[in-house]
PDB file of C-alpha atoms in Angstrom:
ATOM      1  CA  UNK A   1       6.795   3.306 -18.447  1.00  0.00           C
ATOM      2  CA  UNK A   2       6.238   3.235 -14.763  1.00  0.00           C
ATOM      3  CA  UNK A   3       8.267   1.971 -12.360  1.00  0.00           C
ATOM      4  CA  UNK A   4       7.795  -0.573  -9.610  1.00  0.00           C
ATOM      5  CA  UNK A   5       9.914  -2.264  -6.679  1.00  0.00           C
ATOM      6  CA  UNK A   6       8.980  -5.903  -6.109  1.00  0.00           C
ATOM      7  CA  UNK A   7       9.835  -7.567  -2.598  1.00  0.00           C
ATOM      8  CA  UNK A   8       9.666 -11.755  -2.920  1.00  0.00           C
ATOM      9  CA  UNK A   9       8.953 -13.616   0.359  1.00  0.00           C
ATOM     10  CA  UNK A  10       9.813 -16.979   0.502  1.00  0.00           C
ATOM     11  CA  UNK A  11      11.205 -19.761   2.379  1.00  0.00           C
ATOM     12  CA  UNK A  12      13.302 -22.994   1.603  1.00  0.00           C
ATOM     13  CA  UNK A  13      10.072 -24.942   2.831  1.00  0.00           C
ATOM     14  CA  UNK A  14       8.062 -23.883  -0.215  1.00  0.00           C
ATOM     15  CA  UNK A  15      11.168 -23.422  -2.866  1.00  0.00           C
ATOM     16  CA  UNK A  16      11.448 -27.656  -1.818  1.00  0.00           C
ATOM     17  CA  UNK A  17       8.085 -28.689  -1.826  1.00  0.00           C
ATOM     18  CA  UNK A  18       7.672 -26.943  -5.875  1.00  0.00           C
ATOM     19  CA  UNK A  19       7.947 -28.902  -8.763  1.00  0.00           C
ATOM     20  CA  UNK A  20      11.820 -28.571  -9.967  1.00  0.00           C
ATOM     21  CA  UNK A  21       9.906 -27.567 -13.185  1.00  0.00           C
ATOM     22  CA  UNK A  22       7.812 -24.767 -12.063  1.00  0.00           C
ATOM     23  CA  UNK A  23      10.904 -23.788  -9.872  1.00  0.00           C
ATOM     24  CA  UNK A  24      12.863 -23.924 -13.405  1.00  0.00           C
ATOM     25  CA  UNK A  25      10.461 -21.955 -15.516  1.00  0.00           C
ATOM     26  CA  UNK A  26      10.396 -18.874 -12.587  1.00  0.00           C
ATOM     27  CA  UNK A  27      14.444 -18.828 -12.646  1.00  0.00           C
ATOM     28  CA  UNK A  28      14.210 -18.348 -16.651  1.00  0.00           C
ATOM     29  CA  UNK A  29      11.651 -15.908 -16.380  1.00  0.00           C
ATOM     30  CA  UNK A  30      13.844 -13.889 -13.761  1.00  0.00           C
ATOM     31  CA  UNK A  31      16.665 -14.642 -16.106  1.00  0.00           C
ATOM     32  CA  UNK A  32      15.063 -12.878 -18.823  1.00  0.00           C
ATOM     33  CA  UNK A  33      14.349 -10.053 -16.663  1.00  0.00           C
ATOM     34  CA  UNK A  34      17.847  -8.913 -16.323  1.00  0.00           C
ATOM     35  CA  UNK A  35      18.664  -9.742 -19.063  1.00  0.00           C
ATOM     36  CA  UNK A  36      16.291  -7.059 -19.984  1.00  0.00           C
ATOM     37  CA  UNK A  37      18.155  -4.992 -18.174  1.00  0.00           C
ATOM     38  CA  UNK A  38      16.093  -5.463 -14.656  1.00  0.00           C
ATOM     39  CA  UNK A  39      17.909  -4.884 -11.573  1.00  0.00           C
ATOM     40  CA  UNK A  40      17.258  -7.723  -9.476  1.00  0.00           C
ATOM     41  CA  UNK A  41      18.937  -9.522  -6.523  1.00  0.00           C
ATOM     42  CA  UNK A  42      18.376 -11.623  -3.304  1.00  0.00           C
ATOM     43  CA  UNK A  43      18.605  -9.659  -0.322  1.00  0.00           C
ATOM     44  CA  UNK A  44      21.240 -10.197   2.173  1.00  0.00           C
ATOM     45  CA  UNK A  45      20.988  -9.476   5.901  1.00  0.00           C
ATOM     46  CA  UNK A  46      19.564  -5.934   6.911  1.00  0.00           C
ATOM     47  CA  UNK A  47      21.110  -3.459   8.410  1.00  0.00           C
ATOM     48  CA  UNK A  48      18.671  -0.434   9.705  1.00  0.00           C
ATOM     49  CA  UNK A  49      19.940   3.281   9.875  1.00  0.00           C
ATOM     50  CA  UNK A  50      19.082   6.280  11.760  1.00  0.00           C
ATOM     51  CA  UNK A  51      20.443   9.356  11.223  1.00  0.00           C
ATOM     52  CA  UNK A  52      17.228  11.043  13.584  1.00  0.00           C
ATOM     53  CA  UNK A  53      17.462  15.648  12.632  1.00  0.00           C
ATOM     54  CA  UNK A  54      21.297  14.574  11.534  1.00  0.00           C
ATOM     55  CA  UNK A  55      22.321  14.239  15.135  1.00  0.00           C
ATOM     56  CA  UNK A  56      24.020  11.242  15.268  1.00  0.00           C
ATOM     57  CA  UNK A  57      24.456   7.927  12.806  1.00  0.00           C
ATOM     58  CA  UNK A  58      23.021   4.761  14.616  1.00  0.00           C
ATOM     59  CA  UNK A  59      22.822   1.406  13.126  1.00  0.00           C
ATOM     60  CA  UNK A  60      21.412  -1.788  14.106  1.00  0.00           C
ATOM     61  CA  UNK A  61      21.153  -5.385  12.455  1.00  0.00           C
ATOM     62  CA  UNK A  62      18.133  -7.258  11.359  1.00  0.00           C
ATOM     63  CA  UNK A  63      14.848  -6.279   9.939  1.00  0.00           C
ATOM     64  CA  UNK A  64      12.332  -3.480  11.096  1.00  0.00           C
ATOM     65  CA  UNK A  65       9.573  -5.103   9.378  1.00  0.00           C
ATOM     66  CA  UNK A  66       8.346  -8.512  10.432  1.00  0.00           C
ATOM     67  CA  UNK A  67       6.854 -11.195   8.052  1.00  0.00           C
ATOM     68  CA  UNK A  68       5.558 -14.528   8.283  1.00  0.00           C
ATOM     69  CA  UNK A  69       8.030 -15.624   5.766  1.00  0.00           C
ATOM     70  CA  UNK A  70      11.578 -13.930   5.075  1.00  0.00           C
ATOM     71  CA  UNK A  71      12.457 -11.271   2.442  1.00  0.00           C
ATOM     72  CA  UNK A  72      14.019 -13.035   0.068  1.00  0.00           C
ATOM     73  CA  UNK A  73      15.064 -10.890  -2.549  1.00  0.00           C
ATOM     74  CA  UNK A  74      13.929  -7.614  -4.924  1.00  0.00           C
ATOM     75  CA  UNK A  75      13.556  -6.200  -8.344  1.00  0.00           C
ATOM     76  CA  UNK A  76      13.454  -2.725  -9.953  1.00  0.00           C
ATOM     77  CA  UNK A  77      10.949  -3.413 -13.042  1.00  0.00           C
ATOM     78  CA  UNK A  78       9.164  -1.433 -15.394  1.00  0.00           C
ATOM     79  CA  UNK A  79       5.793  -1.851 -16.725  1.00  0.00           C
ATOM     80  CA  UNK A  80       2.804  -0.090 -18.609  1.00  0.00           C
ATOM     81  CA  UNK A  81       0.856  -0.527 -15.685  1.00  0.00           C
ATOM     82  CA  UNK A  82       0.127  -1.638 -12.452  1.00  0.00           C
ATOM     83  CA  UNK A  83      -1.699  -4.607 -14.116  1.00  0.00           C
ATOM     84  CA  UNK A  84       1.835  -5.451 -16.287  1.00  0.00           C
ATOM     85  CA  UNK A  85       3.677  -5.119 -13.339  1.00  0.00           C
ATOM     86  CA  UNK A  86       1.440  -8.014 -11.518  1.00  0.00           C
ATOM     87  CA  UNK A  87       1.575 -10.304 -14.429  1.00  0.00           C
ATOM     88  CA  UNK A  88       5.582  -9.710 -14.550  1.00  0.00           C
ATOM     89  CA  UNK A  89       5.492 -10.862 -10.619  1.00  0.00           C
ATOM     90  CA  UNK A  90       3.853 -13.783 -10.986  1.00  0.00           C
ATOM     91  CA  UNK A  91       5.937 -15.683 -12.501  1.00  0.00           C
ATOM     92  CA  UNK A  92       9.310 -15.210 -10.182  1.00  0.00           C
ATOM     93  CA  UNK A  93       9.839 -17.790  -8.262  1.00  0.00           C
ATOM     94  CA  UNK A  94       8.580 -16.212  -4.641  1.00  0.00           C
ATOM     95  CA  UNK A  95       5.310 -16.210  -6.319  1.00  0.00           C
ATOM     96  CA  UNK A  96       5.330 -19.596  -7.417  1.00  0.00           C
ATOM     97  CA  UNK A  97       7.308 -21.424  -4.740  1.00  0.00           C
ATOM     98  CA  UNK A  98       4.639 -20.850  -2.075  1.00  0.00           C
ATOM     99  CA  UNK A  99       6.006 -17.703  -1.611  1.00  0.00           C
ATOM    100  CA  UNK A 100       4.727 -14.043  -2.226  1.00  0.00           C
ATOM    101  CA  UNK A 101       5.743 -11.109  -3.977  1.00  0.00           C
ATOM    102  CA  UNK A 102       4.768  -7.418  -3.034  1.00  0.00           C
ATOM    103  CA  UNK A 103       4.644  -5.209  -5.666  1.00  0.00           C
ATOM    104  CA  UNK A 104       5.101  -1.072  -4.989  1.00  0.00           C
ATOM    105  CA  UNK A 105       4.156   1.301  -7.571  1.00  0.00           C
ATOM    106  CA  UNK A 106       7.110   3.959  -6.960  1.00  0.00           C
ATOM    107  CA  UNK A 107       5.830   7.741  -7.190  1.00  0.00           C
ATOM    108  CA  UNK A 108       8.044   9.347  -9.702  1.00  0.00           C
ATOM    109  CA  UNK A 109       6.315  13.147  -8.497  1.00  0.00           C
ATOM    110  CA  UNK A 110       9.187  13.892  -5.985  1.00  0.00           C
ATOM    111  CA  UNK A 111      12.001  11.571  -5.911  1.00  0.00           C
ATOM    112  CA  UNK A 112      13.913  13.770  -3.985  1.00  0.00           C
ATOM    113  CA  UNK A 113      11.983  13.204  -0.370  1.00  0.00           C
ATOM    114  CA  UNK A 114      11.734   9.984   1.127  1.00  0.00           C
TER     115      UNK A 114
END
C-alpha cells in the first residue's frame, strides 16, 4: 500500500452553506477513517522553523504558504493507488463543503532526506 498526505482547505462559509446531510455523511466517512486506523486531525496555527546549515533555531508564526481558503486540517492515508487515494478524499468534508483537498503521493525511496 502506498502512502499519501491529504491537506483539506476549507472555510466556515462553505461548511454553512452544505447540506447538514452531506456535511454528516463526510464526518462518518472521516470517522471511519480513523477508525481504520488513519491519522487524521485539524490543523492548528503554524509555526515555521529554520534551523538554516544548523546555525541558529529561528521560528516565526503563521503560514509560509498562502491559499485562497485556510488549511483546515490533514490525514496520513493509505491506498492501492493514486486513484484510491482520490476516491478516499472525496468524500471528507473539505471536499464536499466547498472546500478542497490536496492529495500528495509521499515517496517512500528515501525517507531519510527532506
Amino acid at each position: 500500500m502506498a502512502k499519501f498526505l491529504t491537506i483539506g482547505y476549507g472555510d466556515e462559509i462553505g461548511y454553512n452553506r452544505t447540506d447538514p446531510s452531506v456535511r454528516d455523511a463526510a464526518h462518518e466517512h472521516d470517522a471511519r477513517l480513523v477508525q481504520q486506523g488513519v491519522v487524521m486531525g485539524r490543523a492548528g496555527k503554524p509555526v515555521q522553523v529554520r534551523n538554516h546549515d544548523h546555525a541558529g533555531l529561528s521560528t516565526q508564526t503563521g503560514p509560509f504558504l498562502q491559499a485562497d481558503l485556510p488549511v483546515a486540517g490533514f490525514a496520513l492515508i493509505e491506498a492501492e493507488d493514486l486513484e484510491q487515494a482520490i476516491a478516499l478524499a472525496a468524500d471528507s468534508p473539505c471536499a464536499v463543503n466547498h472546500g478542497l483537498v490536496e492529495v500528495w503521493p509521499l515517496d517512500p525511496s528515501d525517507s531519510s532526506q527532506t
